[in-house]
Short mmCIF file of C-alpha atoms and ligand atoms in Angstrom, two decimals:
data_model
loop_
_atom_site.label_atom_id
_atom_site.label_comp_id
_atom_site.label_asym_id
_atom_site.label_seq_id
_atom_site.Cartn_x
_atom_site.Cartn_y
_atom_site.Cartn_z
CA UNK N 9 0.02 -0.12 -0.13
CA UNK N 10 2.96 2.26 -0.17
CA UNK N 11 2.05 3.56 -3.56
CA UNK N 12 3.66 6.55 -4.71
CA UNK N 13 1.47 8.41 -7.03
CA UNK N 14 -0.33 11.64 -7.75
CA UNK N 15 -3.15 10.84 -5.51
CA UNK N 16 -0.85 9.89 -2.60
CA UNK N 17 1.24 13.10 -3.27
CA UNK N 18 -1.96 15.24 -3.28
CA UNK N 19 -3.06 13.83 -0.11
CA UNK N 20 0.24 14.37 1.78
CA UNK N 21 0.42 17.91 0.52
CA UNK N 22 -3.06 18.60 2.16
CA UNK N 23 -1.93 16.75 5.54
CA UNK N 24 1.17 18.94 5.35
CA UNK N 25 -0.88 22.13 4.92
CA UNK N 26 -2.98 20.89 8.00
CA UNK N 27 0.24 20.88 10.01
CA UNK N 28 1.02 24.51 8.85
CA UNK N 29 -2.44 25.58 10.16
CA UNK N 30 -1.84 23.88 13.44
CA UNK N 31 1.49 25.55 14.10
CA UNK N 32 0.41 28.91 13.07
CA UNK N 33 -2.81 29.03 15.10
CA UNK N 34 -1.25 27.37 18.14
CA UNK N 35 1.68 29.23 18.77
CA UNK N 36 3.04 31.18 16.03
CA UNK N 37 0.49 33.47 14.12
CA UNK N 38 3.14 35.77 12.73
CA UNK N 39 4.36 32.95 10.66
CA UNK N 40 1.36 32.64 8.48
CA UNK N 41 2.32 32.90 5.10
CA UNK N 42 0.44 35.52 2.89
CA UNK N 43 -0.45 33.00 0.19
CA UNK N 44 -1.69 30.73 2.71
CA UNK N 45 -5.55 30.45 2.18
CA UNK N 46 -6.29 28.58 5.44
CA UNK N 47 -6.36 24.75 6.20
CA UNK N 48 -9.98 24.26 5.60
CA UNK N 49 -10.26 25.66 2.11
CA UNK N 50 -6.83 24.02 1.32
CA UNK N 51 -8.03 20.62 2.30
CA UNK N 52 -11.30 21.06 0.35
CA UNK N 53 -9.23 22.33 -2.69
CA UNK N 54 -7.20 19.11 -2.38
CA UNK N 55 -10.01 16.91 -2.15
CA UNK N 56 -11.77 18.45 -5.21
CA UNK N 57 -8.70 17.61 -7.35
CA UNK N 58 -7.80 14.28 -6.04
CA UNK N 59 -8.58 11.03 -7.71
CA UNK N 60 -10.34 8.48 -5.38
CA UNK N 61 -8.42 5.20 -5.24
CA UNK N 62 -9.97 1.90 -4.20
CA UNK N 63 -7.95 -0.74 -2.33
CA UNK N 64 -9.70 -4.09 -1.60
CA UNK N 65 -8.40 -5.15 1.90
CA UNK N 66 -10.09 -8.59 3.11
CA UNK N 67 -13.29 -10.39 2.66
CA UNK N 68 -15.82 -7.59 1.73
CA UNK N 69 -14.08 -4.74 3.03
CA UNK N 70 -12.31 -1.94 0.96
CA UNK N 71 -10.74 1.36 1.65
CA UNK N 72 -11.22 4.73 -0.51
CA UNK N 73 -8.31 7.11 -0.33
CA UNK N 74 -8.24 10.68 -1.72
CA UNK N 75 -10.93 12.76 -0.03
CA UNK N 76 -9.92 13.77 3.42
CA UNK N 77 -9.65 10.85 5.99
CA UNK N 78 -9.55 7.18 4.80
CA UNK N 79 -13.08 5.74 3.99
CA UNK N 80 -13.69 1.93 4.80
CA UNK N 81 -16.47 0.35 2.86
CA UNK N 82 -18.14 -3.00 3.82
CA UNK N 83 -20.32 -4.37 1.09
CA UNK N 84 -23.02 -6.90 1.06
CA UNK N 85 -26.88 -7.74 0.56
CA UNK N 86 -27.67 -5.19 3.40
CA UNK N 87 -26.33 -2.40 1.54
CA UNK N 88 -22.99 -0.77 1.96
CA UNK N 89 -21.59 0.46 5.22
CA UNK N 90 -19.08 3.55 5.19
CA UNK N 91 -16.69 4.55 7.91
CA UNK N 92 -16.32 8.27 7.38
CA UNK N 93 -17.61 10.51 4.47
CA UNK N 94 -14.78 12.54 3.16
CA UNK N 95 -15.47 15.79 1.60
CA UNK N 96 -18.69 16.66 -0.26
CA UNK N 97 -16.85 18.10 -3.24
CA UNK N 98 -15.66 14.57 -3.84
CA UNK N 99 -19.17 13.04 -3.96
CA UNK N 100 -19.26 12.21 -7.66
CA UNK N 101 -15.94 10.51 -7.59
CA UNK N 102 -16.74 8.61 -4.23
CA UNK N 103 -19.99 7.55 -5.68
CA UNK N 104 -18.16 6.15 -8.96
CA UNK N 105 -15.78 4.41 -6.67
CA UNK N 106 -18.61 2.91 -4.56
CA UNK N 107 -20.34 1.69 -7.62
CA UNK N 108 -17.20 0.04 -8.84
CA UNK N 109 -17.46 -2.27 -5.71
CA UNK N 110 -21.21 -3.17 -6.10
CA UNK N 111 -24.64 -1.66 -6.92
CA UNK N 112 -25.99 -1.83 -3.52
CA UNK N 113 -27.18 1.48 -1.96
CA UNK N 114 -25.33 2.99 1.04
CA UNK N 115 -27.52 2.11 4.02
CA UNK N 116 -24.97 2.74 7.09
CA UNK N 117 -22.43 5.45 7.82
CA UNK N 118 -20.22 5.35 10.89
CA UNK N 119 -18.14 8.47 11.66
CA UNK N 120 -14.56 7.99 13.60
CA UNK N 121 -14.64 11.47 15.09
CA UNK N 122 -16.33 14.93 14.14
CA UNK N 123 -13.62 16.48 12.03
CA UNK N 124 -14.57 18.15 8.84
CA UNK N 125 -12.42 15.91 6.51
CA UNK N 126 -14.24 12.84 8.01
CA UNK N 127 -17.68 14.13 8.24
CA UNK N 128 -18.23 16.74 5.43
CA UNK N 129 -19.91 14.24 3.33
CA UNK N 130 -22.32 13.10 5.99
CA UNK N 131 -25.35 15.01 4.42
CA UNK N 132 -25.23 13.52 0.92
CA UNK N 133 -24.48 10.13 2.28
CA UNK N 134 -27.45 10.42 4.65
CA UNK N 135 -29.73 11.56 1.83
CA UNK N 136 -28.45 8.54 -0.16
CA UNK N 137 -30.07 6.39 2.56
CA UNK N 138 -27.66 5.94 5.25
CA UNK N 139 -28.17 6.07 8.87
CA UNK N 140 -25.35 7.69 10.81
CA UNK N 141 -23.74 6.36 13.96
CA UNK N 142 -21.13 8.01 16.11
CA UNK N 143 -19.97 8.74 19.49
CA UNK N 144 -22.30 11.28 21.38
CA UNK N 145 -19.55 13.97 21.19
CA UNK N 146 -19.37 13.79 17.46
CA UNK N 147 -23.25 14.57 17.64
CA UNK N 148 -22.48 17.43 20.05
CA UNK N 149 -19.75 18.92 17.98
CA UNK N 150 -21.61 18.73 14.61
CA UNK N 151 -24.77 20.05 16.34
CA UNK N 152 -23.19 23.48 17.29
CA UNK N 153 -20.66 26.10 16.15
CA UNK N 154 -17.24 24.70 16.72
CA UNK N 155 -13.84 26.32 16.75
CA UNK N 156 -10.48 24.38 15.84
CA UNK N 157 -7.80 26.79 16.96
CA UNK N 158 -5.25 24.67 14.94
CA UNK N 159 -6.98 25.22 11.91
CA UNK N 160 -8.04 29.10 12.66
CA UNK N 161 -11.40 28.05 11.69
CA UNK N 162 -15.05 28.05 13.23
CA UNK N 163 -17.30 25.61 11.90
CA UNK N 164 -21.06 26.29 11.73
CA UNK N 165 -23.53 23.79 12.84
CA UNK N 166 -23.66 20.83 10.37
CA UNK N 167 -27.07 20.32 8.43
CA UNK N 168 -29.77 18.47 10.07
CA UNK N 169 -29.20 15.29 7.87
CA UNK N 170 -25.41 15.15 8.61
CA UNK N 171 -25.99 14.74 12.37
CA UNK N 172 -25.60 11.12 13.74
CA UNK N 173 -28.84 9.67 14.98
CA UNK N 174 -27.44 6.68 16.74
CA UNK N 175 -24.97 7.73 19.20
CA UNK N 176 -23.16 5.93 22.26
CA UNK N 177 -20.98 6.72 25.14
CA UNK N 178 -18.53 3.85 25.68
CA UNK N 179 -19.13 1.11 23.35
CA UNK N 180 -21.69 0.00 20.69
CA UNK N 181 -21.95 -3.37 18.75
CA UNK N 182 -23.51 -3.76 15.38
CA UNK N 183 -24.42 -6.68 12.82
CA UNK N 184 -24.19 -5.84 9.18
CA UNK N 185 -23.69 -8.06 6.00
CA UNK N 186 -22.87 -11.14 8.21
CA UNK N 187 -20.07 -8.92 9.98
CA UNK N 188 -19.91 -8.18 13.57
CA UNK N 189 -18.72 -4.62 14.13
CA UNK N 190 -17.34 -3.18 17.45
CA UNK N 191 -17.19 0.46 18.09
CA UNK N 192 -15.24 1.56 21.03
CA UNK N 193 -14.52 5.04 22.37
CA UNK N 194 -11.11 6.09 23.16
CA UNK N 195 -11.85 8.72 25.73
CA UNK N 196 -9.81 11.92 24.75
CA UNK N 197 -7.25 11.40 22.18
CA UNK N 198 -7.13 13.28 18.91
CA UNK N 199 -10.37 15.05 19.87
CA UNK N 200 -13.10 14.15 22.60
CA UNK N 201 -14.94 12.13 20.07
CA UNK N 202 -12.57 9.33 18.60
CA UNK N 203 -13.74 5.75 18.20
CA UNK N 204 -12.31 2.82 16.81
CA UNK N 205 -14.28 0.43 14.50
CA UNK N 206 -13.58 -3.15 14.39
CA UNK N 207 -14.79 -5.60 11.57
CA UNK N 208 -14.25 -8.75 13.80
CA UNK N 209 -14.40 -11.60 11.14
CA UNK N 210 -12.16 -9.86 8.88
CA UNK N 211 -9.82 -8.66 11.43
CA UNK N 212 -9.60 -5.08 10.01
CA UNK N 213 -9.75 -2.04 12.36
CA UNK N 214 -10.26 1.64 11.43
CA UNK N 215 -8.40 3.59 14.09
CA UNK N 216 -9.40 7.00 12.74
CA UNK N 217 -6.97 9.89 13.49
CA UNK N 218 -5.36 8.11 16.38
CA UNK N 219 -2.95 7.01 13.79
CA UNK N 220 -1.45 8.98 10.84
CA UNK N 221 0.73 6.36 9.05
CA UNK N 222 3.86 8.35 8.03
CA UNK N 223 3.37 11.83 9.50
CA UNK N 224 3.47 13.62 12.68
CA UNK N 225 -0.19 13.72 13.68
CA UNK N 226 -2.56 16.94 14.15
CA UNK N 227 -3.80 16.98 17.66
CA UNK N 228 -6.92 19.04 18.19
CA UNK N 229 -6.63 20.53 21.76
CA UNK N 230 -9.70 22.83 21.01
CA UNK N 231 -11.88 19.84 21.08
CA UNK N 232 -10.35 17.79 23.92
CA UNK N 233 -7.25 16.31 22.17
CA UNK N 234 -3.93 15.89 23.81
CA UNK N 235 -0.50 14.26 23.22
CA UNK N 236 -1.17 12.03 26.26
CA UNK N 237 -4.50 11.14 24.89
CA UNK N 238 -2.86 10.06 21.54
CA UNK N 239 -0.40 7.88 23.30
CA UNK N 240 -3.17 6.21 25.36
CA UNK N 241 -5.08 5.71 22.19
CA UNK N 242 -1.96 4.11 20.39
CA UNK N 243 -1.36 1.80 23.48
CA UNK N 244 -4.96 0.58 23.39
CA UNK N 245 -4.68 0.17 19.57
CA UNK N 246 -1.59 -2.17 20.22
CA UNK N 247 -3.46 -4.34 22.66
CA UNK N 248 -6.22 -4.69 20.22
CA UNK N 249 -4.34 -5.87 16.98
CA UNK N 250 -2.25 -8.77 16.16
CA UNK N 251 0.38 -9.23 13.50
CA UNK N 252 -2.37 -10.24 11.14
CA UNK N 253 -4.63 -7.23 11.73
CA UNK N 254 -5.13 -4.86 8.90
CA UNK N 255 -5.07 -1.35 10.26
CA UNK N 256 -6.85 1.54 8.59
CA UNK N 257 -5.28 4.89 9.86
CA UNK N 258 -7.16 8.16 9.61
CA UNK N 259 -4.36 9.34 7.16
CA UNK N 260 -1.70 7.69 5.28
CA UNK N 261 -1.52 4.33 3.79
CA UNK N 262 -3.13 1.24 5.31
CA UNK N 263 -0.63 -0.53 7.73
CA UNK N 264 0.00 -3.13 10.31
CA UNK N 265 1.10 -3.69 13.80
CA UNK N 266 4.80 -3.04 13.10
CA UNK N 267 3.96 0.16 11.77
CA UNK N 268 1.69 1.25 14.55
CA UNK N 269 4.45 0.23 17.20
CA UNK N 270 6.89 2.43 15.45
CA UNK N 271 4.32 5.41 15.51
CA UNK N 272 3.62 4.70 19.20
CA UNK N 273 7.11 4.61 20.17
CA UNK N 274 7.84 7.95 18.17
CA UNK N 275 5.01 9.67 20.13
CA UNK N 276 6.35 8.31 23.56
CA UNK N 277 9.78 9.33 22.94
CA UNK N 278 9.17 12.84 21.67
CA UNK N 279 6.67 13.40 24.22
CA UNK N 280 9.33 12.52 26.88
CA UNK N 281 11.84 14.77 25.29
CA UNK N 282 9.71 17.69 25.10
CA UNK N 283 8.30 17.34 28.77
CA UNK N 284 11.98 16.97 30.16
CA UNK N 285 12.87 20.30 28.51
CA UNK N 286 9.69 21.94 29.61
CA UNK N 287 10.36 20.75 33.24
CA UNK N 288 13.85 22.57 32.97
CA UNK N 289 12.03 25.60 32.37
CA UNK N 290 12.76 25.88 28.87
CA UNK N 291 10.35 28.17 26.46
CA UNK N 292 8.74 26.83 23.68
CA UNK N 293 11.25 28.49 21.12
CA UNK N 294 13.99 27.14 23.48
CA UNK N 295 12.49 23.74 23.37
CA UNK N 296 12.13 23.67 19.52
CA UNK N 297 15.78 24.91 19.26
CA UNK N 298 16.89 21.74 21.32
CA UNK N 299 15.42 19.62 18.58
CA UNK N 300 13.65 16.97 20.56
CA UNK N 301 12.20 15.15 17.44
CA UNK N 302 15.48 15.05 15.54
CA UNK N 303 15.76 11.27 15.49
CA UNK N 304 12.44 11.00 13.90
CA UNK N 305 12.16 14.21 11.55
CA UNK N 306 13.39 12.53 8.49
CA UNK N 307 10.79 9.98 8.36
CA UNK N 308 7.83 11.65 10.06
CA UNK N 309 8.27 15.40 9.54
CA UNK N 310 9.41 15.86 5.80
CA UNK N 311 6.30 17.70 4.78
CA UNK N 312 4.84 21.11 5.93
CA UNK N 313 3.93 19.40 9.29
CA UNK N 314 7.44 20.57 10.33
CA UNK N 315 9.23 19.11 13.44
CA UNK N 316 8.68 22.59 14.98
CA UNK N 317 4.88 22.57 14.45
CA UNK N 318 4.77 18.91 15.92
CA UNK N 319 6.90 20.11 18.97
CA UNK N 320 4.66 22.88 19.64
CA UNK N 321 1.68 20.55 19.64
CA UNK N 322 3.34 18.26 22.12
CA UNK N 323 4.53 21.17 24.26
CA UNK N 324 0.95 22.39 24.71
CA UNK N 325 0.17 19.14 26.43
CA UNK N 326 3.06 18.30 28.85
ZN1 ZN S 4 -9.17 14.47 12.73
#
């Protein structure tokens, strides 16, 4: 799944832009580039151009990449079940990709969390026939005006059809297309609304934005996220999966336990390095100058989500 192609590059550039938005708003507003149009319009523009790629995974489950977060699809007689809905600007290309899998309608949609790159398509997916399931905080966040400081953006309430109607607090179990599906809340992690979705027979799990495969992740402190919450979520993910489990991250290529372990260890080491510097009384700029993420920057920080940006996100939470 480590395909290098236009779509992947395009997706990477939008993720990178997300990092820029995070940094500028969290701790360095003066660094905003004049040409920067803002992260949310940037993400939408990228999704409007991106090709939607379909990767069959195992049994009747596939993943669609190219419009915001990774979209999982379970096909079958009971209609398609989607995990996350991407951006509305991708509707026509997502619909074409879904048609290539089967002619069944969409009947179910699950949101991994409330962020726009995972829920913007909710309204059209609902209008196509889907019932929407999510954590209760996803419903709460989508129902009201919500500010993400890291993106310098305030989202208006989502339209009525986009709001999840089946919500839960800790866990929820469903059965669809002869597949058992387990939904489980992480607690506060990347936001306060993150859940994992496990397809039990297929041994495939969508872990939402608790894992960005190949990039330093964005952490949304505005709506309950934190570096320690991200680490706890990664630890839980590692207790759930085996070497055979297929893991769908929120962003980046589909991966496995080895990749997830590497990501977890990276988070822990950088967190501890930053915490130690902060404990010594170092300011944010002194902490960034000490390069606490240096050992990981080549692999994880090579896009616009620069080491300094991620260091700032970690510093905010230790
Ligand atoms: Zn997110």
